mmCIF file of C-alpha atoms and ligand atoms in Angstrom:
data_model
loop_
_atom_site.group_PDB
_atom_site.id
_atom_site.type_symbol
_atom_site.label_atom_id
_atom_site.label_comp_id
_atom_site.label_asym_id
_atom_site.label_seq_id
_atom_site.Cartn_x
_atom_site.Cartn_y
_atom_site.Cartn_z
ATOM 1 C CA MET A 1 -4.011 -3.994 140.699
ATOM 2 C CA ASP A 2 -4.957 -7.005 138.740
ATOM 3 C CA ASN A 3 -5.633 -9.806 141.404
ATOM 4 C CA THR A 4 -5.682 -12.692 138.825
ATOM 5 C CA ALA A 5 -1.872 -12.105 138.515
ATOM 6 C CA LEU A 6 -1.704 -13.610 141.851
ATOM 7 C CA TRP A 7 -3.478 -16.859 140.611
ATOM 8 C CA LYS A 8 -0.174 -17.528 138.816
ATOM 9 C CA LEU A 9 1.838 -18.021 141.760
ATOM 10 C CA SER A 10 2.757 -21.644 141.700
ATOM 11 C CA TYR A 11 1.378 -23.036 144.947
ATOM 12 C CA GLY A 12 -0.953 -26.113 145.471
ATOM 13 C CA LEU A 13 -4.379 -26.742 146.927
ATOM 14 C CA TYR A 14 -4.598 -28.781 150.087
ATOM 15 C CA VAL A 15 -7.385 -29.879 152.656
ATOM 16 C CA VAL A 16 -6.583 -29.172 156.311
ATOM 17 C CA GLY A 17 -7.921 -31.941 158.543
ATOM 18 C CA VAL A 18 -8.208 -30.799 162.359
ATOM 19 C CA LYS A 19 -9.714 -32.096 165.472
ATOM 20 C CA LYS A 20 -13.240 -30.567 166.217
ATOM 21 C CA GLU A 21 -14.666 -32.625 169.112
ATOM 22 C CA GLU A 22 -14.068 -36.201 170.159
ATOM 23 C CA GLY A 23 -14.321 -38.152 166.957
ATOM 24 C CA GLN A 24 -15.395 -35.274 164.893
ATOM 25 C CA PHE A 25 -13.245 -33.204 162.452
ATOM 26 C CA GLY A 26 -13.253 -29.884 160.736
ATOM 27 C CA GLY A 27 -11.025 -28.307 158.191
ATOM 28 C CA SER A 28 -10.951 -26.441 154.838
ATOM 29 C CA ILE A 29 -9.295 -25.911 151.570
ATOM 30 C CA VAL A 30 -6.175 -23.759 151.618
ATOM 31 C CA ASP A 31 -3.712 -22.529 149.170
ATOM 32 C CA ALA A 32 -1.667 -20.185 151.288
ATOM 33 C CA VAL A 33 0.770 -22.853 152.383
ATOM 34 C CA ALA A 34 4.587 -22.746 151.993
ATOM 35 C CA GLN A 35 7.456 -24.912 153.127
ATOM 36 C CA VAL A 36 10.001 -22.392 154.419
ATOM 37 C CA ALA A 37 12.710 -24.751 155.901
ATOM 38 C CA GLY A 38 13.975 -28.029 155.181
ATOM 39 C CA GLY A 39 16.360 -30.571 156.973
ATOM 40 C CA ASP A 40 15.498 -32.427 160.153
ATOM 41 C CA LYS A 41 12.776 -30.263 161.242
ATOM 42 C CA PRO A 42 11.105 -28.837 158.256
ATOM 43 C CA VAL A 43 8.859 -25.807 158.853
ATOM 44 C CA LEU A 44 5.679 -24.760 156.959
ATOM 45 C CA VAL A 45 3.619 -21.689 157.099
ATOM 46 C CA LEU A 46 -0.133 -21.533 156.783
ATOM 47 C CA ALA A 47 -2.193 -18.388 156.486
ATOM 48 C CA SER A 48 -5.681 -19.179 157.782
ATOM 49 C CA MET A 49 -8.741 -16.733 157.762
ATOM 50 C CA LYS A 50 -9.648 -15.673 161.204
ATOM 51 C CA ASN A 51 -13.455 -15.934 160.373
ATOM 52 C CA ASN A 52 -13.100 -19.547 159.574
ATOM 53 C CA LEU A 53 -13.821 -22.294 161.950
ATOM 54 C CA THR A 54 -10.717 -24.076 160.868
ATOM 55 C CA ASN A 55 -8.635 -21.133 162.405
ATOM 56 C CA ALA A 56 -10.107 -21.613 165.850
ATOM 57 C CA LEU A 57 -9.687 -25.457 165.564
ATOM 58 C CA ILE A 58 -6.023 -25.264 164.621
ATOM 59 C CA LYS A 59 -5.593 -22.896 167.665
ATOM 60 C CA ASN A 60 -7.340 -25.175 169.948
ATOM 61 C CA ALA A 61 -5.766 -28.478 168.807
ATOM 62 C CA GLY A 62 -2.281 -27.170 168.070
ATOM 63 C CA GLN A 63 -1.823 -29.658 165.109
ATOM 64 C CA PHE A 64 -3.496 -30.545 161.805
ATOM 65 C CA ALA A 65 -3.001 -32.742 158.800
ATOM 66 C CA LEU A 66 -2.515 -31.411 155.334
ATOM 67 C CA SER A 67 -3.839 -33.431 152.262
ATOM 68 C CA VAL A 68 -2.100 -32.715 149.154
ATOM 69 C CA LEU A 69 -4.873 -32.771 146.407
ATOM 70 C CA PRO A 70 -4.245 -34.562 143.131
ATOM 71 C CA ALA A 71 -4.662 -32.669 139.669
ATOM 72 C CA ASN A 72 -7.670 -35.004 138.961
ATOM 73 C CA VAL A 73 -9.429 -34.415 142.299
ATOM 74 C CA ASP A 74 -13.171 -34.486 142.165
ATOM 75 C CA PRO A 75 -14.223 -30.784 141.886
ATOM 76 C CA PHE A 76 -16.720 -31.453 144.686
ATOM 77 C CA VAL A 77 -13.864 -31.898 147.238
ATOM 78 C CA VAL A 78 -12.911 -28.212 146.787
ATOM 79 C CA ALA A 79 -16.551 -27.199 147.020
ATOM 80 C CA ASP A 80 -17.187 -29.446 150.136
ATOM 81 C CA PHE A 81 -14.102 -27.925 151.930
ATOM 82 C CA GLY A 82 -14.048 -24.568 150.489
ATOM 83 C CA PHE A 83 -17.532 -23.298 149.909
ATOM 84 C CA GLN A 84 -19.058 -24.155 153.385
ATOM 85 C CA SER A 85 -18.187 -24.027 157.006
ATOM 86 C CA ALA A 86 -17.798 -27.077 159.182
ATOM 87 C CA ARG A 87 -19.801 -25.030 161.700
ATOM 88 C CA ASP A 88 -22.768 -26.046 159.484
ATOM 89 C CA VAL A 89 -21.989 -29.502 158.078
ATOM 90 C CA ASP A 90 -19.663 -32.428 158.578
ATOM 91 C CA LYS A 91 -17.499 -31.944 155.521
ATOM 92 C CA TRP A 92 -15.673 -35.230 156.148
ATOM 93 C CA ALA A 93 -18.840 -37.187 155.999
ATOM 94 C CA ASN A 94 -19.078 -36.361 152.307
ATOM 95 C CA VAL A 95 -15.705 -37.715 151.249
ATOM 96 C CA PRO A 96 -13.686 -40.962 151.443
ATOM 97 C CA TYR A 97 -10.957 -40.516 153.924
ATOM 98 C CA SER A 98 -8.769 -42.539 156.481
ATOM 99 C CA LEU A 99 -7.391 -41.656 159.898
ATOM 100 C CA LYS A 100 -3.717 -41.156 160.086
ATOM 101 C CA ASP A 101 -2.442 -40.853 163.636
ATOM 102 C CA GLY A 102 -5.839 -39.776 164.589
ATOM 103 C CA LEU A 103 -6.296 -37.099 161.964
ATOM 104 C CA PRO A 104 -8.344 -37.261 158.745
ATOM 105 C CA VAL A 105 -6.523 -37.506 155.368
ATOM 106 C CA LEU A 106 -8.401 -37.717 152.045
ATOM 107 C CA ASP A 107 -8.050 -41.055 150.345
ATOM 108 C CA CYS A 108 -7.382 -39.210 146.925
ATOM 109 C CA ALA A 109 -4.471 -37.299 148.377
ATOM 110 C CA VAL A 110 -1.042 -37.700 146.624
ATOM 111 C CA SER A 111 0.737 -37.099 149.944
ATOM 112 C CA PHE A 112 -0.034 -35.883 153.553
ATOM 113 C CA LEU A 113 1.870 -33.854 156.041
ATOM 114 C CA ARG A 114 1.305 -33.663 159.840
ATOM 115 C CA CYS A 115 2.045 -30.190 161.266
ATOM 116 C CA LYS A 116 2.362 -29.126 164.869
ATOM 117 C CA VAL A 117 1.935 -25.422 165.486
ATOM 118 C CA LEU A 118 5.159 -23.783 166.876
ATOM 119 C CA GLU A 119 3.607 -20.252 167.054
ATOM 120 C CA PHE A 120 1.311 -17.903 165.200
ATOM 121 C CA LYS A 121 1.085 -14.243 164.503
ATOM 122 C CA GLU A 122 -2.273 -12.276 164.068
ATOM 123 C CA PHE A 123 -2.844 -9.983 160.993
ATOM 124 C CA GLU A 124 -6.021 -8.137 160.376
ATOM 125 C CA THR A 125 -7.891 -10.971 158.531
ATOM 126 C CA HIS A 126 -5.567 -13.980 158.797
ATOM 127 C CA SER A 127 -3.468 -15.794 161.378
ATOM 128 C CA LEU A 128 -0.223 -17.085 160.176
ATOM 129 C CA PHE A 129 0.695 -20.320 161.637
ATOM 130 C CA ILE A 130 4.245 -21.397 161.789
ATOM 131 C CA CYS A 131 4.574 -25.198 162.096
ATOM 132 C CA GLU A 132 6.875 -27.989 162.320
ATOM 133 C CA ILE A 133 6.283 -30.789 159.872
ATOM 134 C CA VAL A 134 6.438 -33.769 162.105
ATOM 135 C CA ASP A 135 5.508 -36.461 159.517
ATOM 136 C CA ALA A 136 5.218 -36.529 155.713
ATOM 137 C CA GLN A 137 4.232 -39.535 153.712
ATOM 138 C CA ASN A 138 3.415 -40.203 150.002
ATOM 139 C CA THR A 139 0.174 -42.116 149.465
ATOM 140 C CA GLY A 140 1.056 -44.089 146.384
ATOM 141 C CA ASN A 141 -1.277 -41.948 144.208
ATOM 142 C CA THR A 142 1.174 -41.062 141.418
ATOM 143 C CA ALA A 143 -1.087 -38.276 139.979
ATOM 144 C CA LYS A 144 0.518 -34.790 139.778
ATOM 145 C CA PRO A 145 -0.460 -32.461 142.618
ATOM 146 C CA LEU A 146 -3.257 -29.910 141.788
ATOM 147 C CA LEU A 147 -1.962 -26.360 141.312
ATOM 148 C CA TYR A 148 -3.868 -23.344 142.376
ATOM 149 C CA ALA A 149 -3.489 -21.725 138.940
ATOM 150 C CA ASP A 150 -5.104 -24.969 137.338
ATOM 151 C CA TYR A 151 -7.894 -24.864 139.771
ATOM 152 C CA GLN A 152 -8.501 -21.087 138.942
ATOM 153 C CA GLU A 153 -8.545 -21.687 135.229
ATOM 154 C CA ASN A 154 -9.770 -25.089 134.856
ATOM 155 C CA MET A 155 -11.814 -26.425 137.882
ATOM 156 C CA LYS A 156 -13.548 -23.444 139.508
ATOM 157 C CA ALA A 157 -16.719 -23.656 137.517
ATOM 158 C CA ALA A 158 -16.922 -27.389 137.999
ATOM 159 C CA SER A 159 -16.625 -26.952 141.747
ATOM 160 C CA GLY A 160 -19.512 -24.266 141.666
ATOM 161 C CA GLU A 161 -21.696 -26.864 139.547
ATOM 162 C CA ALA A 162 -20.823 -29.727 142.052
ATOM 163 C CA PHE A 163 -21.850 -27.533 145.085
ATOM 164 C CA LYS A 164 -24.964 -26.560 143.408
ATOM 165 C CA LYS A 165 -25.974 -30.046 142.800
ATOM 166 C CA PHE A 166 -24.994 -30.948 146.350
ATOM 167 C CA LYS A 167 -27.300 -28.245 147.763
ATOM 168 C CA GLU A 168 -30.235 -29.392 145.550
ATOM 169 C CA THR A 169 -29.713 -33.208 146.281
ATOM 170 C CA GLY A 170 -28.288 -33.113 149.665
ATOM 171 C CA LYS A 171 -26.077 -35.882 148.596
ATOM 172 C CA PRO A 172 -22.450 -35.870 147.638
ATOM 173 C CA PRO A 173 -21.527 -37.295 144.186
ATOM 174 C CA ALA A 174 -21.454 -41.081 144.017
ATOM 175 C CA GLU A 175 -17.925 -42.532 144.271
ATOM 176 C CA LYS A 176 -16.668 -43.165 140.826
ATOM 177 C CA LYS A 177 -16.300 -46.936 140.069
ATOM 178 C CA ALA A 178 -12.897 -48.091 139.155
ATOM 179 C CA GLN A 179 -12.628 -49.311 135.552
ATOM 180 C CA TRP A 180 -10.698 -52.250 134.372
ATOM 181 C CA ARG A 181 -9.242 -52.610 130.827
ATOM 182 C CA CYS A 182 -8.286 -55.776 128.884
ATOM 183 C CA PRO A 183 -4.720 -55.258 127.806
ATOM 184 C CA MET A 184 -5.280 -57.596 124.770
ATOM 185 C CA CYS A 185 -8.167 -56.150 123.098
ATOM 186 C CA GLY A 186 -8.948 -52.917 124.886
ATOM 187 C CA TYR A 187 -12.293 -53.967 126.306
ATOM 188 C CA VAL A 188 -13.192 -51.966 129.408
ATOM 189 C CA TYR A 189 -15.428 -53.639 132.043
ATOM 190 C CA ASP A 190 -18.080 -51.307 133.164
ATOM 191 C CA GLY A 191 -20.684 -53.683 134.875
ATOM 192 C CA ASP A 192 -22.654 -53.183 138.004
ATOM 193 C CA VAL A 193 -20.822 -55.809 139.867
ATOM 194 C CA PRO A 194 -17.396 -54.545 141.261
ATOM 195 C CA PHE A 195 -14.526 -55.930 139.126
ATOM 196 C CA GLU A 196 -12.750 -57.199 142.272
ATOM 197 C CA GLU A 197 -16.132 -59.408 143.069
ATOM 198 C CA LEU A 198 -16.290 -61.031 139.694
ATOM 199 C CA PRO A 199 -15.539 -64.745 139.966
ATOM 200 C CA GLU A 200 -12.043 -65.897 139.374
ATOM 201 C CA ASP A 201 -13.013 -67.657 136.148
ATOM 202 C CA TRP A 202 -14.487 -64.493 134.608
ATOM 203 C CA ALA A 203 -12.988 -63.699 131.224
ATOM 204 C CA CYS A 204 -12.947 -60.918 128.794
ATOM 205 C CA PRO A 205 -16.221 -61.174 126.797
ATOM 206 C CA LEU A 206 -14.432 -59.992 123.630
ATOM 207 C CA CYS A 207 -11.231 -61.901 123.589
ATOM 208 C CA GLY A 208 -11.550 -64.467 126.396
ATOM 209 C CA VAL A 209 -8.278 -63.693 128.244
ATOM 210 C CA GLY A 210 -8.547 -64.212 132.156
ATOM 211 C CA LYS A 211 -9.543 -61.567 134.838
ATOM 212 C CA ASP A 212 -6.082 -61.549 136.169
ATOM 213 C CA VAL A 213 -4.475 -59.898 133.191
ATOM 214 C CA PHE A 214 -6.929 -56.883 133.426
ATOM 215 C CA GLU A 215 -5.480 -53.492 134.246
ATOM 216 C CA LYS A 216 -6.990 -50.850 136.529
ATOM 217 C CA VAL A 217 -7.617 -47.594 134.393
ATOM 218 C CA GLU A 218 -6.108 -44.786 136.469
HETATM 219 C C1 FMN B 321 -9.646 -22.221 146.191
HETATM 220 C C2 FMN B 321 -9.621 -21.931 147.533
HETATM 221 C C3 FMN B 321 -8.543 -21.519 148.271
HETATM 222 C C4 FMN B 321 -8.719 -21.210 149.632
HETATM 223 N N1 FMN B 321 -7.581 -20.793 150.180
HETATM 224 C C5 FMN B 321 -7.709 -20.535 151.707
HETATM 225 C C6 FMN B 321 -6.479 -20.244 152.505
HETATM 226 O O1 FMN B 321 -5.361 -20.228 151.906
HETATM 227 N N2 FMN B 321 -6.646 -19.875 153.742
HETATM 228 C C7 FMN B 321 -7.917 -19.855 154.330
HETATM 229 O O2 FMN B 321 -7.990 -19.572 155.576
HETATM 230 N N3 FMN B 321 -9.064 -20.109 153.662
HETATM 231 C C8 FMN B 321 -8.968 -20.413 152.373
HETATM 232 N N4 FMN B 321 -10.056 -20.804 151.635
HETATM 233 C C9 FMN B 321 -11.457 -20.499 152.193
HETATM 234 C C10 FMN B 321 -11.905 -21.620 153.061
HETATM 235 O O3 FMN B 321 -11.706 -22.804 152.400
HETATM 236 C C11 FMN B 321 -13.368 -21.471 153.257
HETATM 237 O O4 FMN B 321 -13.641 -20.077 153.732
HETATM 238 C C12 FMN B 321 -14.005 -22.578 153.897
HETATM 239 O O5 FMN B 321 -15.456 -22.530 153.886
HETATM 240 C C13 FMN B 321 -13.863 -22.365 155.637
HETATM 241 O O6 FMN B 321 -14.492 -23.416 156.419
HETATM 242 P P1 FMN B 321 -14.528 -23.522 157.921
HETATM 243 O O7 FMN B 321 -15.378 -22.408 158.483
HETATM 244 O O8 FMN B 321 -15.001 -24.846 158.163
HETATM 245 O O9 FMN B 321 -13.057 -23.373 158.342
HETATM 246 C C14 FMN B 321 -10.016 -21.067 150.345
HETATM 247 C C15 FMN B 321 -11.155 -21.501 149.547
HETATM 248 C C16 FMN B 321 -10.921 -21.890 148.232
HETATM 249 C C17 FMN B 321 -12.282 -22.358 147.517
#
Protein backbone atom coordinates (compact mmCIF):
# COMPACT_ATOMS: atom_id res chain seq x y z
CA MET A 1 0.00 0.00 0.00
CA ASP A 2 1.27 3.47 -0.94
CA ASN A 3 0.02 5.88 1.69
CA THR A 4 0.96 8.91 -0.42
CA ALA A 5 -2.07 8.02 -2.61
CA LEU A 6 -4.19 9.16 0.36
CA TRP A 7 -2.61 12.62 0.22
CA LYS A 8 -4.57 13.18 -2.98
CA LEU A 9 -7.97 12.97 -1.31
CA SER A 10 -9.29 16.50 -1.64
CA TYR A 11 -9.84 17.69 1.87
CA GLY A 12 -8.46 20.78 3.55
CA LEU A 13 -6.51 21.71 6.64
CA TYR A 14 -8.18 23.23 9.65
CA VAL A 15 -7.32 24.43 13.13
CA VAL A 16 -9.51 23.26 15.98
CA GLY A 17 -9.95 25.83 18.76
CA VAL A 18 -11.29 24.37 21.99
CA LYS A 19 -11.61 25.53 25.59
CA LYS A 20 -8.93 24.26 27.96
CA GLU A 21 -9.34 26.08 31.25
CA GLU A 22 -10.99 29.41 32.00
CA GLY A 23 -9.52 31.87 29.49
CA GLN A 24 -7.16 29.27 27.99
CA PHE A 25 -7.48 27.32 24.80
CA GLY A 26 -6.06 24.23 23.13
CA GLY A 27 -6.49 22.81 19.68
CA SER A 28 -4.62 21.28 16.79
CA ILE A 29 -4.31 20.96 13.05
CA VAL A 30 -6.73 18.47 11.56
CA ASP A 31 -7.41 17.25 8.04
CA ALA A 32 -9.83 14.43 8.85
CA VAL A 33 -12.95 16.56 8.58
CA ALA A 34 -15.96 16.11 6.31
CA GLN A 35 -19.36 17.70 6.05
CA VAL A 36 -21.79 14.78 5.80
CA ALA A 37 -25.18 16.53 5.84
CA GLY A 38 -26.46 19.95 4.79
CA GLY A 39 -29.81 21.65 5.23
CA ASP A 40 -30.88 23.50 8.37
CA LYS A 41 -28.79 21.37 10.68
CA PRO A 42 -25.57 20.58 8.81
CA VAL A 43 -23.49 17.73 10.22
CA LEU A 44 -19.72 17.36 10.22
CA VAL A 45 -17.49 14.50 11.27
CA LEU A 46 -14.01 14.93 12.74
CA ALA A 47 -11.54 12.14 13.44
CA SER A 48 -9.34 13.06 16.38
CA MET A 49 -6.38 11.06 17.69
CA LYS A 50 -6.99 9.70 21.18
CA ASN A 51 -3.44 10.54 22.34
CA ASN A 52 -3.90 14.22 21.58
CA LEU A 53 -4.96 16.70 24.20
CA THR A 54 -7.44 18.14 21.69
CA ASN A 55 -9.39 14.88 21.86
CA ALA A 56 -9.86 15.11 25.64
CA LEU A 57 -10.65 18.83 25.44
CA ILE A 58 -13.39 18.29 22.83
CA LYS A 59 -14.94 15.54 24.98
CA ASN A 60 -14.84 17.86 27.97
CA ALA A 61 -16.15 21.02 26.28
CA GLY A 62 -18.58 19.38 23.84
CA GLN A 63 -17.89 22.10 21.28
CA PHE A 64 -15.10 23.64 19.22
CA ALA A 65 -14.41 26.13 16.45
CA LEU A 66 -12.80 25.15 13.16
CA SER A 67 -10.70 27.77 11.35
CA VAL A 68 -10.42 27.00 7.63
CA LEU A 69 -6.83 27.77 6.61
CA PRO A 70 -6.04 29.89 3.54
CA ALA A 71 -3.76 28.48 0.81
CA ASN A 72 -1.20 31.21 1.63
CA VAL A 73 -1.13 30.45 5.36
CA ASP A 74 2.17 31.00 7.16
CA PRO A 75 3.71 27.48 7.33
CA PHE A 76 4.44 28.17 11.00
CA VAL A 77 0.70 27.93 11.77
CA VAL A 78 0.74 24.25 10.75
CA ALA A 79 3.86 23.68 12.85
CA ASP A 80 2.46 25.52 15.87
CA PHE A 81 -0.79 23.55 15.91
CA GLY A 82 0.40 20.28 14.40
CA PHE A 83 3.93 19.59 15.63
CA GLN A 84 3.52 20.16 19.38
CA SER A 85 0.95 19.59 22.10
CA ALA A 86 -1.05 22.18 24.01
CA ARG A 87 -0.05 20.10 27.06
CA ASP A 88 3.36 21.82 26.75
CA VAL A 89 2.73 25.20 25.12
CA ASP A 90 0.05 27.83 24.60
CA LYS A 91 -0.27 27.46 20.82
CA TRP A 92 -2.70 30.38 20.59
CA ALA A 93 -0.16 32.78 22.14
CA ASN A 94 1.97 32.37 18.98
CA VAL A 95 -0.60 33.43 16.38
CA PRO A 96 -3.05 36.32 15.79
CA TYR A 97 -6.60 35.22 16.67
CA SER A 98 -9.94 36.58 17.81
CA LEU A 99 -12.63 35.10 20.00
CA LYS A 100 -15.88 34.23 18.25
CA ASP A 101 -18.61 33.40 20.74
CA GLY A 102 -15.91 32.55 23.26
CA LEU A 103 -13.86 30.29 20.99
CA PRO A 104 -10.55 31.17 19.30
CA VAL A 105 -10.50 31.61 15.51
CA LEU A 106 -7.35 32.43 13.52
CA ASP A 107 -7.31 35.93 12.02
CA CYS A 108 -5.95 34.43 8.77
CA ALA A 109 -8.86 31.96 8.37
CA VAL A 110 -11.00 32.12 5.21
CA SER A 111 -14.03 30.94 7.18
CA PHE A 112 -14.88 29.35 10.48
CA LEU A 113 -17.42 26.87 11.77
CA ARG A 114 -18.72 26.40 15.25
CA CYS A 115 -19.43 22.75 16.01
CA LYS A 116 -21.37 21.07 18.81
CA VAL A 117 -20.66 17.41 19.48
CA LEU A 118 -23.78 15.26 19.05
CA GLU A 119 -22.04 11.95 19.76
CA PHE A 120 -18.73 10.21 19.31
CA LYS A 121 -17.54 6.71 18.48
CA GLU A 122 -14.26 5.25 19.65
CA PHE A 123 -11.86 3.44 17.32
CA GLU A 124 -8.48 1.98 18.21
CA THR A 125 -6.46 5.17 17.73
CA HIS A 126 -9.13 7.79 16.97
CA SER A 127 -12.44 9.10 18.17
CA LEU A 128 -14.94 10.02 15.50
CA PHE A 129 -16.88 13.10 16.59
CA ILE A 130 -20.24 13.63 14.92
CA CYS A 131 -21.13 17.29 15.25
CA GLU A 132 -23.83 19.76 14.36
CA ILE A 133 -22.52 22.91 12.68
CA VAL A 134 -24.31 25.55 14.73
CA ASP A 135 -22.71 28.57 13.06
CA ALA A 136 -20.60 29.18 9.96
CA GLN A 137 -19.16 32.48 8.74
CA ASN A 138 -16.87 33.72 5.98
CA THR A 139 -14.20 36.08 7.28
CA GLY A 140 -13.72 38.23 4.18
CA ASN A 141 -10.32 36.70 3.39
CA THR A 142 -10.83 35.79 -0.25
CA ALA A 143 -7.79 33.49 -0.54
CA LYS A 144 -8.52 29.92 -1.63
CA PRO A 145 -8.69 27.36 1.19
CA LEU A 146 -5.55 25.28 1.75
CA LEU A 147 -5.82 21.71 0.47
CA TYR A 148 -4.17 18.84 2.30
CA ALA A 149 -2.50 17.69 -0.94
CA ASP A 150 -0.94 21.14 -1.42
CA TYR A 151 0.34 21.09 2.15
CA GLN A 152 1.93 17.66 1.58
CA GLU A 153 3.53 18.69 -1.70
CA ASN A 154 4.46 22.32 -1.17
CA MET A 155 4.36 23.35 2.47
CA LYS A 156 5.50 20.47 4.65
CA ALA A 157 9.21 21.30 4.39
CA ALA A 158 8.60 25.00 5.14
CA SER A 159 6.54 24.05 8.22
CA GLY A 160 9.44 21.87 9.40
CA GLU A 161 11.88 24.77 8.90
CA ALA A 162 9.58 27.22 10.69
CA PHE A 163 9.28 24.84 13.64
CA LYS A 164 13.06 24.39 13.83
CA LYS A 165 13.53 28.16 13.92
CA PHE A 166 10.83 28.51 16.58
CA LYS A 167 12.57 25.91 18.75
CA GLU A 168 15.93 27.68 18.32
CA THR A 169 14.70 31.21 18.99
CA GLY A 170 11.71 30.50 21.25
CA LYS A 171 9.83 33.12 19.23
CA PRO A 172 7.12 32.80 16.58
CA PRO A 173 7.86 34.50 13.23
CA ALA A 174 7.21 38.25 13.26
CA GLU A 175 3.88 39.19 11.77
CA LYS A 176 4.32 40.18 8.16
CA LYS A 177 3.78 43.91 7.58
CA ALA A 178 1.08 44.68 5.04
CA GLN A 179 2.46 46.28 1.86
CA TRP A 180 0.77 49.08 -0.04
CA ARG A 181 1.21 49.75 -3.76
CA CYS A 182 0.81 52.95 -5.76
CA PRO A 183 -1.63 52.12 -8.60
CA MET A 184 -0.11 54.89 -10.76
CA CYS A 185 3.57 54.02 -10.80
CA GLY A 186 3.76 50.66 -8.99
CA TYR A 187 5.88 51.95 -6.08
CA VAL A 188 5.51 49.64 -3.05
CA TYR A 189 5.72 51.29 0.38
CA ASP A 190 7.93 49.26 2.69
CA GLY A 191 8.91 51.76 5.40
CA ASP A 192 9.20 51.13 9.13
CA VAL A 193 6.18 53.28 10.02
CA PRO A 194 2.99 51.26 9.36
CA PHE A 195 1.29 52.65 6.23
CA GLU A 196 -1.90 53.39 8.20
CA GLU A 197 0.08 55.68 10.52
CA LEU A 198 1.63 57.84 7.77
CA PRO A 199 0.30 61.44 7.80
CA GLU A 200 -2.71 62.16 5.61
CA ASP A 201 -0.63 64.46 3.36
CA TRP A 202 1.97 61.75 2.68
CA ALA A 203 2.42 61.19 -1.06
CA CYS A 204 4.04 58.62 -3.31
CA PRO A 205 7.79 59.46 -3.41
CA LEU A 206 7.97 58.52 -7.10
CA CYS A 207 4.89 60.02 -8.74
CA GLY A 208 3.41 62.19 -5.98
CA VAL A 209 -0.15 60.80 -5.83
CA GLY A 210 -1.88 60.87 -2.46
CA LYS A 211 -1.88 58.16 0.19
CA ASP A 212 -5.62 57.57 -0.27
CA VAL A 213 -5.22 55.97 -3.71
CA PHE A 214 -2.69 53.36 -2.55
CA GLU A 215 -3.88 49.75 -2.68
CA LYS A 216 -3.13 47.05 -0.15
CA VAL A 217 -1.07 44.19 -1.63
CA GLU A 218 -2.88 40.93 -0.73
C1 LIG B 1 -0.92 18.07 8.32
C2 LIG B 1 -1.44 17.51 9.62
C3 LIG B 1 -2.68 16.93 9.68
C4 LIG B 1 -3.18 16.40 10.88
N1 LIG B 1 -4.44 15.86 10.91
C5 LIG B 1 -4.94 15.40 12.09
C6 LIG B 1 -6.27 14.93 12.19
O1 LIG B 1 -7.03 14.91 11.22
N2 LIG B 1 -6.73 14.49 13.40
C7 LIG B 1 -5.93 14.53 14.51
O2 LIG B 1 -6.39 14.13 15.59
N3 LIG B 1 -4.67 14.96 14.45
C8 LIG B 1 -4.15 15.43 13.28
N4 LIG B 1 -2.87 15.90 13.21
C9 LIG B 1 -2.01 15.79 14.39
C10 LIG B 1 -2.19 16.86 15.44
O3 LIG B 1 -2.35 18.14 14.86
C11 LIG B 1 -0.93 16.85 16.35
O4 LIG B 1 -0.74 15.56 16.88
C12 LIG B 1 -0.98 17.90 17.44
O5 LIG B 1 0.34 18.12 17.90
C13 LIG B 1 -1.84 17.50 18.65
O6 LIG B 1 -1.75 18.50 19.64
P1 LIG B 1 -2.58 18.44 21.02
O7 LIG B 1 -1.94 17.38 21.90
O8 LIG B 1 -2.45 19.79 21.58
O9 LIG B 1 -3.98 18.06 20.69
C14 LIG B 1 -2.36 16.43 12.04
C15 LIG B 1 -1.11 17.03 11.98
C16 LIG B 1 -0.62 17.57 10.80
C17 LIG B 1 0.74 18.20 10.78
